[in-house]
Amino acid sequence: MEKGVFYGISVGPGDPELLTCKAVRTIRACRVIATPQTKGENTLALDIASAAVDMSGKTILPIRFLMTRDQEALRKSHEEAADAVAEWLDRGEDVGMLNLGDVSIYSTFSYVHDILKARGYRTEIIPGVPSFCAVAAKLGTGITEMGKPLHIIPAGHEGLAESLALPGSKILMKTGKAMPAVRQALKDAGLYEKASLVQNCGLPDEKVCPSLDEADDDPSYFTTILVKA
């Protein structure tokens, strides 16, 4: 029996209308849909996709990812996720795994993809709208200009001060609990007035803050800051 194909499907940052035509077509074609599931049984990527595609009749395969820095525990959970997907691929079923934003940027899909690809399974990646592009659109601005670099930085990165000193614009992703430290780092770098953010872009509780003075001290995990330089 020919094995199925493992698809990484980008669903965009939150607005179902930002799913690409190819993403919608691939979701419709896959009878098995894998979806990341976080603490509290949340399946945000599935919720977004379900607003654009009828999921009735599909098998929904929750993929649970640990929120820990324990590398051995993470490796084990990724292997278990790959095993769960492989069971369906071995039956000849194509499996589409949903991911927020674009699957090539800080995605949970990449861990499972690398394991299954190393095992010899066929894979395909469906690109999508990255969260920071949607954030720039909400803020009504561009991200960078010709000849200027752009840096994508996890907000909780230990070397944040050094990253902020780099030339060009910066995208600070997944700010969440790091917000107080990020505020101070931006002030220390003289970039506070050049920063703006969007929290939960494209979701019902979206909050657009042209100035960081308008932002919460403890925003959601899905908070993206744009620093234009």
Coordinates of C-alpha atoms in Angstrom, one line a residue:
M1 CA 0.0 0.0 0.0
E2 CA 1.3 3.5 -0.9
K3 CA 1.8 5.6 2.2
G4 CA 0.1 8.9 2.7
V5 CA 1.6 12.4 2.4
F6 CA 2.2 14.6 5.5
Y7 CA 1.2 18.2 4.8
G8 CA 2.1 21.2 6.9
I9 CA -0.8 23.6 6.4
S10 CA -0.4 27.3 7.3
V11 CA -3.7 28.8 8.6
G12 CA -2.5 32.4 9.1
P13 CA -2.5 34.4 12.3
G14 CA -6.2 34.3 13.1
D15 CA -8.5 35.7 10.5
P16 CA -10.0 32.7 8.5
E17 CA -10.1 34.9 5.4
L18 CA -6.3 34.9 5.4
L19 CA -6.1 31.2 4.6
T20 CA -4.8 30.7 1.1
C21 CA -6.7 29.0 -1.6
K22 CA -4.1 26.2 -1.5
A23 CA -4.5 25.8 2.2
V24 CA -8.2 25.5 1.9
R25 CA -8.0 23.0 -1.0
T26 CA -5.4 20.9 0.9
I27 CA -7.5 20.8 4.1
R28 CA -10.5 19.7 2.1
A29 CA -8.5 16.9 0.4
C30 CA -7.1 15.5 3.7
R31 CA -9.4 13.1 5.5
V32 CA -7.2 13.3 8.6
I33 CA -6.4 16.6 10.2
A34 CA -3.8 16.9 12.9
T35 CA -4.0 19.9 15.1
P36 CA -1.7 21.2 17.9
Q37 CA -3.3 21.1 21.3
T38 CA -2.0 23.1 24.2
K39 CA -2.8 23.2 27.9
G40 CA -6.5 23.6 28.5
E41 CA -7.5 21.5 25.4
N42 CA -7.1 24.6 23.2
T43 CA -7.0 23.9 19.4
L44 CA -6.7 27.4 18.0
A45 CA -5.4 26.4 14.6
L46 CA -8.3 24.1 14.2
D47 CA -10.8 26.7 15.3
I48 CA -9.5 29.1 12.6
A49 CA -9.5 26.5 9.9
S50 CA -13.0 25.3 10.8
A51 CA -14.3 28.8 10.1
A52 CA -13.1 28.4 6.5
V53 CA -13.5 24.7 5.8
D54 CA -16.3 22.2 6.7
M55 CA -14.6 19.6 8.9
S56 CA -17.5 17.2 9.1
G57 CA -16.5 13.7 8.3
K58 CA -12.8 14.2 9.0
T59 CA -10.8 12.5 11.6
I60 CA -9.3 15.1 14.0
L61 CA -6.0 14.0 15.5
P62 CA -4.9 16.2 18.4
I63 CA -1.2 16.6 18.7
R64 CA -0.2 17.6 22.3
F65 CA 2.9 19.7 22.6
L66 CA 4.6 20.3 26.0
M67 CA 5.4 23.8 27.1
T68 CA 8.8 23.0 28.8
R69 CA 12.5 23.6 28.3
D70 CA 13.3 20.0 29.2
Q71 CA 14.9 18.9 25.9
E72 CA 14.5 15.1 26.6
A73 CA 10.8 15.5 27.4
L74 CA 10.3 17.6 24.3
R75 CA 12.1 15.1 22.1
K76 CA 10.0 12.3 23.5
S77 CA 6.8 14.2 22.9
H78 CA 7.8 15.0 19.3
E79 CA 8.5 11.3 18.6
E80 CA 5.1 10.4 20.1
A81 CA 3.5 12.9 17.8
A82 CA 5.3 11.6 14.8
D83 CA 4.2 8.0 15.7
A84 CA 0.6 9.1 15.9
V85 CA 0.7 10.7 12.5
A86 CA 2.7 7.8 11.0
E87 CA -0.1 5.4 11.9
W88 CA -2.4 7.1 9.5
L89 CA 0.2 7.6 6.8
D90 CA 0.9 3.9 6.9
R91 CA -2.8 3.3 6.2
G92 CA -2.4 5.3 3.0
E93 CA -4.2 8.4 4.4
D94 CA -2.8 11.9 3.8
V95 CA -2.5 13.9 7.0
G96 CA -2.8 17.7 7.1
M97 CA -1.3 19.3 10.2
L98 CA -2.5 22.8 10.9
N99 CA -0.2 25.6 12.1
L100 CA -0.7 29.2 13.0
G101 CA 0.9 31.8 10.8
D102 CA 3.4 30.2 8.4
V103 CA 4.7 26.7 9.1
S104 CA 8.3 27.8 8.4
I105 CA 8.4 30.3 11.3
Y106 CA 8.6 29.0 14.9
S107 CA 6.2 26.2 14.0
T108 CA 5.3 23.0 16.0
F109 CA 4.9 21.3 12.6
S110 CA 8.7 21.5 11.9
Y111 CA 9.5 19.1 14.8
V112 CA 7.2 16.4 13.5
H113 CA 8.1 17.1 9.9
D114 CA 11.8 16.5 10.5
I115 CA 11.2 13.2 12.2
L116 CA 8.8 11.8 9.6
K117 CA 10.9 13.1 6.7
A118 CA 14.0 11.3 8.2
R119 CA 11.9 8.1 8.3
G120 CA 11.2 8.3 4.6
Y121 CA 7.7 9.7 4.5
R122 CA 6.7 12.2 1.8
T123 CA 6.0 15.7 3.1
E124 CA 4.7 18.9 1.6
I125 CA 4.6 22.4 3.1
I126 CA 1.8 24.9 2.3
P127 CA 3.0 28.4 3.1
G128 CA 0.7 31.1 4.6
V129 CA 0.5 34.6 5.9
P130 CA 3.0 35.2 8.8
S131 CA 1.6 36.9 11.9
F132 CA 4.0 39.8 11.6
C133 CA 2.8 40.7 8.1
A134 CA -0.8 40.7 9.4
V135 CA 0.3 42.8 12.3
A136 CA 1.9 45.4 10.0
A137 CA -1.3 45.5 8.0
K138 CA -3.4 46.1 11.2
L139 CA -1.0 48.9 12.2
G140 CA -1.2 50.4 8.7
T141 CA 2.5 50.4 8.0
G142 CA 5.3 48.6 6.2
I143 CA 7.8 46.5 8.0
T144 CA 11.0 47.6 6.3
E145 CA 12.4 49.4 3.3
M146 CA 14.7 48.6 0.4
G147 CA 18.3 48.1 1.5
K148 CA 17.4 47.8 5.2
P149 CA 17.6 44.4 7.1
L150 CA 14.8 42.8 9.1
H151 CA 15.3 40.7 12.2
I152 CA 12.8 38.2 13.6
I153 CA 13.4 37.7 17.3
P154 CA 11.7 35.7 20.1
A155 CA 10.8 38.3 22.8
G156 CA 12.1 36.0 25.6
H157 CA 15.5 35.6 23.9
E158 CA 18.3 36.1 26.5
G159 CA 20.3 38.2 24.1
L160 CA 17.5 40.7 23.5
A161 CA 19.6 43.8 24.1
E162 CA 22.2 42.7 21.5
S163 CA 19.5 41.8 19.0
L164 CA 17.9 45.3 19.5
A165 CA 21.3 46.9 18.7
L166 CA 21.2 45.3 15.2
P167 CA 20.5 47.7 12.3
G168 CA 17.1 47.7 10.7
S169 CA 13.6 46.8 11.8
K170 CA 12.8 44.1 14.4
I171 CA 9.9 41.8 14.9
L172 CA 9.5 40.6 18.5
M173 CA 7.3 37.5 18.6
K174 CA 5.5 35.6 21.3
T175 CA 6.0 38.5 23.8
G176 CA 3.5 37.4 26.5
K177 CA 5.1 37.3 30.0
A178 CA 8.3 38.8 28.7
M179 CA 6.5 42.2 28.2
P180 CA 8.0 44.0 31.3
A181 CA 11.5 43.0 30.3
V182 CA 10.9 43.9 26.7
R183 CA 9.6 47.4 27.6
Q184 CA 12.7 48.1 29.6
A185 CA 15.0 46.7 26.9
L186 CA 13.3 48.9 24.3
K187 CA 13.7 52.0 26.5
D188 CA 17.4 51.2 27.2
A189 CA 17.9 50.9 23.4
G190 CA 16.2 54.1 22.7
L191 CA 13.6 52.3 20.6
Y192 CA 10.5 52.5 22.8
E193 CA 8.9 55.3 20.8
K194 CA 9.4 53.3 17.6
A195 CA 7.6 50.2 18.8
S196 CA 4.0 49.2 18.3
L197 CA 2.1 45.9 18.7
V198 CA -0.9 43.8 18.0
Q199 CA -2.2 41.2 20.5
N200 CA -4.1 38.2 19.1
C201 CA -4.1 39.5 15.6
G202 CA -7.2 38.5 13.6
L203 CA -8.9 36.9 16.6
P204 CA -12.1 38.2 18.4
D205 CA -10.1 39.7 21.3
E206 CA -7.5 41.4 19.0
K207 CA -6.0 44.6 20.4
V208 CA -4.0 47.0 18.3
C209 CA -1.6 49.3 20.1
P210 CA 0.2 51.9 17.9
S211 CA 2.1 52.9 21.1
L212 CA 3.3 50.5 23.8
D213 CA 1.8 52.8 26.4
E214 CA -1.5 51.3 25.4
A215 CA -0.4 47.7 25.8
D216 CA -1.1 45.5 28.8
D217 CA 1.8 44.6 31.1
D218 CA 0.8 40.9 30.8
P219 CA -0.4 40.5 27.2
S220 CA -1.2 37.1 25.6
Y221 CA 1.4 34.8 24.3
F222 CA 0.3 35.7 20.7
T223 CA 1.6 39.3 20.9
T224 CA 3.8 40.6 18.2
I225 CA 5.8 43.9 18.5
L226 CA 7.1 45.8 15.4
V227 CA 10.1 48.1 16.0
K228 CA 10.7 50.2 12.9
A229 CA 14.2 51.7 12.5

